[in-house]
PDB file of C-alpha atoms in Angstrom:
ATOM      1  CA  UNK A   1       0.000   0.000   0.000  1.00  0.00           C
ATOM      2  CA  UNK A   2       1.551   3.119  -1.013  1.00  0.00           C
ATOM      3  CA  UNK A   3       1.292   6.303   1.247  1.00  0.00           C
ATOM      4  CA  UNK A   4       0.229   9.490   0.188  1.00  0.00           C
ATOM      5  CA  UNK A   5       2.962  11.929   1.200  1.00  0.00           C
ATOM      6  CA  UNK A   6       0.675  14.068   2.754  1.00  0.00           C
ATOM      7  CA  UNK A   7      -0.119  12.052   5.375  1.00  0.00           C
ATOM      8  CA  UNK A   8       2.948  10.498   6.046  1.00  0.00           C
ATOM      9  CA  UNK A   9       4.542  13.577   8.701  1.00  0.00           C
ATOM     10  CA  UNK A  10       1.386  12.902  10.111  1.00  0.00           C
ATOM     11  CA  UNK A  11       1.596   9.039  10.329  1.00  0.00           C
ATOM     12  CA  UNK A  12       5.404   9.452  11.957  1.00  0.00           C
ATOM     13  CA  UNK A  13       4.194  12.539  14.543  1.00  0.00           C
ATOM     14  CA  UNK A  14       1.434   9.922  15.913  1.00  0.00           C
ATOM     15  CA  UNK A  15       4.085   6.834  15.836  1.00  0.00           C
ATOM     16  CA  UNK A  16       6.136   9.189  17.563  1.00  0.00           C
ATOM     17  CA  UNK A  17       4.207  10.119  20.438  1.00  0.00           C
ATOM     18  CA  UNK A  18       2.781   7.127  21.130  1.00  0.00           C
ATOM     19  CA  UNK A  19       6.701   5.604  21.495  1.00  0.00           C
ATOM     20  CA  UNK A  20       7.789   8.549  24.087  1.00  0.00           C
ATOM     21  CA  UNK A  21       3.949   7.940  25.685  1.00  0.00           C
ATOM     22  CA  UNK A  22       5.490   5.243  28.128  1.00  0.00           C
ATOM     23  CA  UNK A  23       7.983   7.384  28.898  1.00  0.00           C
ATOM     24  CA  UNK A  24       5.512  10.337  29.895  1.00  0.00           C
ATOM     25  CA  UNK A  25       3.585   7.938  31.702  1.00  0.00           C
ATOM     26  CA  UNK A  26       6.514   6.359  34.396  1.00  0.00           C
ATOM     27  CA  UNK A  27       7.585   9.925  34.748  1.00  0.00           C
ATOM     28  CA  UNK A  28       4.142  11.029  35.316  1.00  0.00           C
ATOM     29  CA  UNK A  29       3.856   8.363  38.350  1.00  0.00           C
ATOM     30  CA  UNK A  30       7.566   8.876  39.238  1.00  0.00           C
ATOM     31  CA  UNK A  31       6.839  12.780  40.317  1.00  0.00           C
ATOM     32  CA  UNK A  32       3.178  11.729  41.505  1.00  0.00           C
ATOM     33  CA  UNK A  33       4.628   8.736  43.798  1.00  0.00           C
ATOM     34  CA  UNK A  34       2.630   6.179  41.887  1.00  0.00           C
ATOM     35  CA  UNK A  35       4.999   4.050  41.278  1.00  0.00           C
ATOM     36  CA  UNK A  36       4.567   1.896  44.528  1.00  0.00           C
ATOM     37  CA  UNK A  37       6.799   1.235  47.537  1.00  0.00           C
ATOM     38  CA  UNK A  38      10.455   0.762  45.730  1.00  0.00           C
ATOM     39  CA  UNK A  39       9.807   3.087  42.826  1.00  0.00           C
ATOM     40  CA  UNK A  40      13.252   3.172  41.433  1.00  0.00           C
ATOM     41  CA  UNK A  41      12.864  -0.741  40.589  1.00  0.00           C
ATOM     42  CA  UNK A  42       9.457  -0.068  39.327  1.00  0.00           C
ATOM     43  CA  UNK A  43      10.902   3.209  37.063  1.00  0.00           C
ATOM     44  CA  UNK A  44      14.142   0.875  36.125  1.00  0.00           C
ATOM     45  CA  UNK A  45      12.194  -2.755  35.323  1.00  0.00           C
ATOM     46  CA  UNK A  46       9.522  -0.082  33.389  1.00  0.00           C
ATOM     47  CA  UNK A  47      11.916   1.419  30.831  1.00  0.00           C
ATOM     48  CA  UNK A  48      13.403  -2.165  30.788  1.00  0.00           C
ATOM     49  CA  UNK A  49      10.329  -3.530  29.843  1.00  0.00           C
ATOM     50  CA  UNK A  50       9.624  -0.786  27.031  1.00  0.00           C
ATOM     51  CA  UNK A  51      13.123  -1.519  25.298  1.00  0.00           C
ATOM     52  CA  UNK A  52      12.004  -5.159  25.251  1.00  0.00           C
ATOM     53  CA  UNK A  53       8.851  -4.401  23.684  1.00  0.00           C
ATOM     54  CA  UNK A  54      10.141  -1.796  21.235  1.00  0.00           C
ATOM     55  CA  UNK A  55      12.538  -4.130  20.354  1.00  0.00           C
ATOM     56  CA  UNK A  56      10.387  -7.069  19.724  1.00  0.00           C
ATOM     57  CA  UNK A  57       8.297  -4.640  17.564  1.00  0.00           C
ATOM     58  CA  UNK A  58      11.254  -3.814  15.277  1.00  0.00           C
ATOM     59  CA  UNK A  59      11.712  -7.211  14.782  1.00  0.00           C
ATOM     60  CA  UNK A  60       8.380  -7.921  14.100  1.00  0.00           C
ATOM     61  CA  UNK A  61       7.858  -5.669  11.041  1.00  0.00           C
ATOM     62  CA  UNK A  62       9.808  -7.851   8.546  1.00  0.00           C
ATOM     63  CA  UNK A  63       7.656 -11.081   9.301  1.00  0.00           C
ATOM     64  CA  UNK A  64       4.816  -8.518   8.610  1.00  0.00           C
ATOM     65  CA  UNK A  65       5.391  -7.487   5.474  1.00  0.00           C
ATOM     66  CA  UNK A  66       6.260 -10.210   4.264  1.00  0.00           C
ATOM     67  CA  UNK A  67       3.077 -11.992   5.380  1.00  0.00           C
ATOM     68  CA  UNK A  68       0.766  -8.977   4.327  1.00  0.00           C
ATOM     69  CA  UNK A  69       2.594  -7.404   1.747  1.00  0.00           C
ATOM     70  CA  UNK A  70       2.621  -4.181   2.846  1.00  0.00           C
ATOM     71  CA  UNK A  71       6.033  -2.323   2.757  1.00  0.00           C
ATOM     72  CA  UNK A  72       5.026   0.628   4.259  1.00  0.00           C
ATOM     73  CA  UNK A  73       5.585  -0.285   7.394  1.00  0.00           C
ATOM     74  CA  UNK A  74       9.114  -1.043   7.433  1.00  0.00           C
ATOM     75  CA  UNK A  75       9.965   2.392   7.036  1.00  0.00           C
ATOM     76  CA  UNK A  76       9.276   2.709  11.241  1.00  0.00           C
ATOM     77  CA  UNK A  77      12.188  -0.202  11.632  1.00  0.00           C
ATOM     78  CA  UNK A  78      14.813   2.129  12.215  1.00  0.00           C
ATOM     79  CA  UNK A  79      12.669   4.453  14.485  1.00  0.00           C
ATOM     80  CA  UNK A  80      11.638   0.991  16.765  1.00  0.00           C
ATOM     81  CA  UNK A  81      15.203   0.182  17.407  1.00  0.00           C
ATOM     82  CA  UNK A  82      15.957   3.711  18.058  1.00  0.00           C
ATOM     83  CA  UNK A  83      12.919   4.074  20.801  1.00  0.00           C
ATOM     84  CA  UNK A  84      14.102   0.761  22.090  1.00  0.00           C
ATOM     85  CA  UNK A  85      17.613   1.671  22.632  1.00  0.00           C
ATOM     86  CA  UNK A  86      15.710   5.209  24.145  1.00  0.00           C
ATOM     87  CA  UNK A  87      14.525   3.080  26.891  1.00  0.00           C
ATOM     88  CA  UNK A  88      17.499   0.782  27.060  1.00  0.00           C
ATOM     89  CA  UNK A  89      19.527   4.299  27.811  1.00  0.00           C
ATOM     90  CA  UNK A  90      16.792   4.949  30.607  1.00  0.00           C
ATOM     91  CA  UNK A  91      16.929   1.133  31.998  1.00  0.00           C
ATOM     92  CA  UNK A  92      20.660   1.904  32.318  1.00  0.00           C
ATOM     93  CA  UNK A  93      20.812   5.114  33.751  1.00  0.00           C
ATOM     94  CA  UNK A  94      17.808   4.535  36.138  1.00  0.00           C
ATOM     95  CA  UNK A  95      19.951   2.128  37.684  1.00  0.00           C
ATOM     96  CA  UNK A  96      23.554   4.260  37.422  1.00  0.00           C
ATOM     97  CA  UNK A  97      22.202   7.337  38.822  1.00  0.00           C
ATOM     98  CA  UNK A  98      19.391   5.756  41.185  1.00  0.00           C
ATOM     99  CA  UNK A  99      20.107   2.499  41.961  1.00  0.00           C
ATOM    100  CA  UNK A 100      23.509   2.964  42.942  1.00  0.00           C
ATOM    101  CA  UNK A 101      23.595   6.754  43.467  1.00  0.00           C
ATOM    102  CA  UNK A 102      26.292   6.947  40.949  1.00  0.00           C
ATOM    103  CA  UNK A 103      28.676   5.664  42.967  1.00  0.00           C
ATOM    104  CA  UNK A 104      31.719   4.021  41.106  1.00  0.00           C
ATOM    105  CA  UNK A 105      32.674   1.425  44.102  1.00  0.00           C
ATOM    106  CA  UNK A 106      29.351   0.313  44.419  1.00  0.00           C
ATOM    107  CA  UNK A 107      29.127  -0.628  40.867  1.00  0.00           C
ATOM    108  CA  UNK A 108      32.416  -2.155  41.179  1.00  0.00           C
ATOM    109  CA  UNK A 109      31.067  -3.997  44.181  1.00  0.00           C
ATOM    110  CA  UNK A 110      28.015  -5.436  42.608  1.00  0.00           C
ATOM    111  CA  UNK A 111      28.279  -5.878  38.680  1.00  0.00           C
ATOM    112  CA  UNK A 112      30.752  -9.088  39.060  1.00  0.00           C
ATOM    113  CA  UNK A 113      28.594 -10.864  41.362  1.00  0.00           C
ATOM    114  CA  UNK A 114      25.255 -10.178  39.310  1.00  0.00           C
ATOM    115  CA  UNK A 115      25.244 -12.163  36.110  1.00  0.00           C
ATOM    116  CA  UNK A 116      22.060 -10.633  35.114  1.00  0.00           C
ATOM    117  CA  UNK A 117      23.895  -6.921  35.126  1.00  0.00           C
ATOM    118  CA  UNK A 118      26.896  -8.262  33.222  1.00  0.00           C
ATOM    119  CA  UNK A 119      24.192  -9.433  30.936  1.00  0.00           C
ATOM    120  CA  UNK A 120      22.489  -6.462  30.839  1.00  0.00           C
ATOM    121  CA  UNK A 121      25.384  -4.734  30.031  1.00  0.00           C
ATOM    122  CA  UNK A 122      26.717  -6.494  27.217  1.00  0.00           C
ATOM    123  CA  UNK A 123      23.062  -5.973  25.580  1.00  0.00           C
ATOM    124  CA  UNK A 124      23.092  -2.422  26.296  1.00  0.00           C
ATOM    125  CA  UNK A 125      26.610  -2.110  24.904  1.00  0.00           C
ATOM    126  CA  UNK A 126      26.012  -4.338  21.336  1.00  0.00           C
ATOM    127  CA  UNK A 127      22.760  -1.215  21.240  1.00  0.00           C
ATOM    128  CA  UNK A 128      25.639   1.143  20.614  1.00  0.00           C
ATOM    129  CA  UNK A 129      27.590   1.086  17.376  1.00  0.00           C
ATOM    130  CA  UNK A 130      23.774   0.116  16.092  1.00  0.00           C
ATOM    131  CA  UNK A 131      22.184   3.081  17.239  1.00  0.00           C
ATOM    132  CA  UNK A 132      25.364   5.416  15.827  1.00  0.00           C
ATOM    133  CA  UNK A 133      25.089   4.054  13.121  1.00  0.00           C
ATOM    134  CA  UNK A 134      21.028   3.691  12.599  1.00  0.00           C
ATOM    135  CA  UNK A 135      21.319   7.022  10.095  1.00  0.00           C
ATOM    136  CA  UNK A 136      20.964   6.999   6.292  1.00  0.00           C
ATOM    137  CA  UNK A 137      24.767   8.607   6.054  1.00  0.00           C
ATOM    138  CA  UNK A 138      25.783   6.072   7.919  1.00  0.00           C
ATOM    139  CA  UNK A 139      24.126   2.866   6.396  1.00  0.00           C
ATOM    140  CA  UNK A 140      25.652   5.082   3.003  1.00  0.00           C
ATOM    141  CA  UNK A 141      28.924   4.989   4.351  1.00  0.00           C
ATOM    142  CA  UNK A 142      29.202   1.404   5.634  1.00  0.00           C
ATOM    143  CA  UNK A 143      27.884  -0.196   2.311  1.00  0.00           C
ATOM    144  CA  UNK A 144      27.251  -3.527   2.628  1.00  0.00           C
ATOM    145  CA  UNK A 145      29.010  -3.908   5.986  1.00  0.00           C
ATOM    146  CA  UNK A 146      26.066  -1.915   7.420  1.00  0.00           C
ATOM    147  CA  UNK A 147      23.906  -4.804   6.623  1.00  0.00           C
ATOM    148  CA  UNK A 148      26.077  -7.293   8.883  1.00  0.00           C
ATOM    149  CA  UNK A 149      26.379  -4.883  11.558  1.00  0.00           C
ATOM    150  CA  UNK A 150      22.763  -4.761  12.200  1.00  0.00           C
ATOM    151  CA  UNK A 151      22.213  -8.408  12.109  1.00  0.00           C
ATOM    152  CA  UNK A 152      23.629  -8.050  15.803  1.00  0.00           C
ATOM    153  CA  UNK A 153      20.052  -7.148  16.542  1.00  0.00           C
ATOM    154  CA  UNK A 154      19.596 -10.517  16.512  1.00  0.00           C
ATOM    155  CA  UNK A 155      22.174 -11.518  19.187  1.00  0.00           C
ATOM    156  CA  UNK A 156      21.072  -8.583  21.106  1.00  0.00           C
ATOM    157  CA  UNK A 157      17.149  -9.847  21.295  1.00  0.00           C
ATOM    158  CA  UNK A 158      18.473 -13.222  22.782  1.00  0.00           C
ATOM    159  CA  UNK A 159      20.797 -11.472  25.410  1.00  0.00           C
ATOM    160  CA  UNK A 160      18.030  -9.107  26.521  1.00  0.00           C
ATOM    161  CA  UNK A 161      16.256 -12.243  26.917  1.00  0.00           C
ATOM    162  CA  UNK A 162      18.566 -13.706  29.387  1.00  0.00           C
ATOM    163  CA  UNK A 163      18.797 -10.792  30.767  1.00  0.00           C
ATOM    164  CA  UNK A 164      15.010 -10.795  31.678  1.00  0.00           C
ATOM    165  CA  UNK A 165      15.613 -14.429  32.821  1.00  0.00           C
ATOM    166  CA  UNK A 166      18.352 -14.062  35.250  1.00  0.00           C
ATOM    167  CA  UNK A 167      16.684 -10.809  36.881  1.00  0.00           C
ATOM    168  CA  UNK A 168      13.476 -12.467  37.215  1.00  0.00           C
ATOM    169  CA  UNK A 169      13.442 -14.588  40.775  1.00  0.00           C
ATOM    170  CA  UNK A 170       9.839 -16.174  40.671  1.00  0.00           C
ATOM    171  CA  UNK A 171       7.289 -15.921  38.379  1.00  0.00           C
ATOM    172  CA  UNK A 172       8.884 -16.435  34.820  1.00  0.00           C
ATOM    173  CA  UNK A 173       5.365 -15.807  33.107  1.00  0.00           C
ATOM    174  CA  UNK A 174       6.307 -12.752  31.689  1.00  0.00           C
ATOM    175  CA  UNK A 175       9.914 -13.331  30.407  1.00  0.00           C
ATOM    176  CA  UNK A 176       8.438 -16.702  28.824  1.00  0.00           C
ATOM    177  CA  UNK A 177       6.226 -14.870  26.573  1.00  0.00           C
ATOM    178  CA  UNK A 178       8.785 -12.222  25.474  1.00  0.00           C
ATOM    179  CA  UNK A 179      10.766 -15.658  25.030  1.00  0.00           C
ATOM    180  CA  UNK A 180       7.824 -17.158  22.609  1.00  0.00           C
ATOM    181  CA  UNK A 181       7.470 -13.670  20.888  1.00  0.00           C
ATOM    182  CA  UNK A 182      11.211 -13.870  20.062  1.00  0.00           C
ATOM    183  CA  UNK A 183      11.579 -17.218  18.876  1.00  0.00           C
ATOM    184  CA  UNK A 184       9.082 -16.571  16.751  1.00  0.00           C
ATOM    185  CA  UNK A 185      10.513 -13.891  15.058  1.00  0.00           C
ATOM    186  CA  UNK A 186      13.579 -15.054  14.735  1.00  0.00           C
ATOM    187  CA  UNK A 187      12.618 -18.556  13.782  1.00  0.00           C
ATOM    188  CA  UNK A 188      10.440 -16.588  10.645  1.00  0.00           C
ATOM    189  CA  UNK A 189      13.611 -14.975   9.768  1.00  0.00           C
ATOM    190  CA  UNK A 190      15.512 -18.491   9.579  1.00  0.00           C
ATOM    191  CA  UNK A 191      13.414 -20.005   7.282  1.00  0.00           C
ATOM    192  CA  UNK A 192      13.457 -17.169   4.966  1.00  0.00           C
ATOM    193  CA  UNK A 193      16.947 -17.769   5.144  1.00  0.00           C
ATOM    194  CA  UNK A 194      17.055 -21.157   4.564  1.00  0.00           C
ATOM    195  CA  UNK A 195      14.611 -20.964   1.997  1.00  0.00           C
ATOM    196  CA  UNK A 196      16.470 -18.506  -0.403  1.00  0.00           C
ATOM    197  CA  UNK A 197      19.777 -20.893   0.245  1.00  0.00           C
ATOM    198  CA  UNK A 198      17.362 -24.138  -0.864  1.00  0.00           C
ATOM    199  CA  UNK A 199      15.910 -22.198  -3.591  1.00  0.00           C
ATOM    200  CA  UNK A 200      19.213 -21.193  -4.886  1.00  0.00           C
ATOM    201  CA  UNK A 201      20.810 -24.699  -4.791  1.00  0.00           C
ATOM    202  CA  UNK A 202      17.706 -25.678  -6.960  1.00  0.00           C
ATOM    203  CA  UNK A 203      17.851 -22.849  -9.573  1.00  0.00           C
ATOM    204  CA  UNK A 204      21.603 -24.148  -9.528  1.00  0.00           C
ATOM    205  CA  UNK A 205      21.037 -27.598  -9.985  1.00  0.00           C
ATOM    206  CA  UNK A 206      18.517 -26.828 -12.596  1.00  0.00           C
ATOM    207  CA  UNK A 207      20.973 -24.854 -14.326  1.00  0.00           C
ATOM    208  CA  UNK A 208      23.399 -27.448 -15.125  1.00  0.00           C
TER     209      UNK A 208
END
């Protein structure tokens, strides 16, 4: 379905304010004390939870055009992973500047004795070089190699996943959803991958 480009500043706005609507919302209950008797692990598992989503949602749109057809979509793939690297930045800092009161010994103290952290980190840290490089210059600039790059998204959605695991003491409800969501998407994307190689090995063999 092709967009008329009239409408599409307007389409982005919405998409826009809808992604930072999360984000209005914690800090809405942050200042109003809504956020229950340990808000700072309520504010830093809520902006976790958002980078999750956001980034399940970015992964999502390929399976969807390809299943509808509809390309126009795709164009918000780049905006997904940025919003979910948004609230990646927040998870972070929420627990930098909150958590530990930004207190280098105490971070010292507790990261090698937390795999979850260490886990945490390494996801937040593969976000990086994907998020500097997320812009059209960029994806210009890198050629082809800007394709490989981002297939760390890939590697990132599983380590955000264990992540969520190894943080989560009791009920594993919620992380086992995310888990299904995931596999999903990423089990789509491996039999489009294995179905080009198949389909290229017969178009070879029927070649010769």
């Amino acid at each position: 379905m092709a967009l008329d480009k009239k409408y599409w500043t307007a389409i982005k706005a919405c998409v826009v304010l809808l992604s930072l609507l999360p984000f209005v919302l914690l800090l809405k209950a942050a200042i109003q004390d809504q956020l229950g008797a340990n808000p700072v692990e309520a504010l830093h598992h809520g902006c976790g939870d958002w980078a999750l989503r956001f980034l399940c949602l970015g992964l999502g749109l390929t399976p969807y055009r390809k299943i509808t057809g509809q390309s126009w979509p795709i164009r918000f793939r780049r905006m997904m992973g940025l919003f979910a690297f948004f609230y990646a930045t927040l998870h972070f800092l929420v627990y930098i500047i909150l958590d530990l009161s930004g207190s280098w010994s105490a971070f010292k103290d507790e990261v090698p004795d937390s795999p979850y952290i260490l886990m945490g980190l390494l996801t937040f840290f593969l976000m990086i070089p994907l998020a500097v490089t997320s812009t059209k210059a960029m994806q210009k600039r890198l050629g082809a190699n800007w394709r490989k790059l981002h297939r760390l998204v890939y590697i990132i959605a599983i380590t955000a996943l264990i992540h969520f695991f190894w943080l989560v003491k009791a009920d594993y409800t919620q992380p086992l959803v995310y888990a299904l969501i995931i596999f999903v998407l990423l089990g789509f994307r491996m039999l489009l991958f294995f179905g080009k190689k198949i389909n290229k090995i017969q178009s070879a063999w029927a070649s010769e």
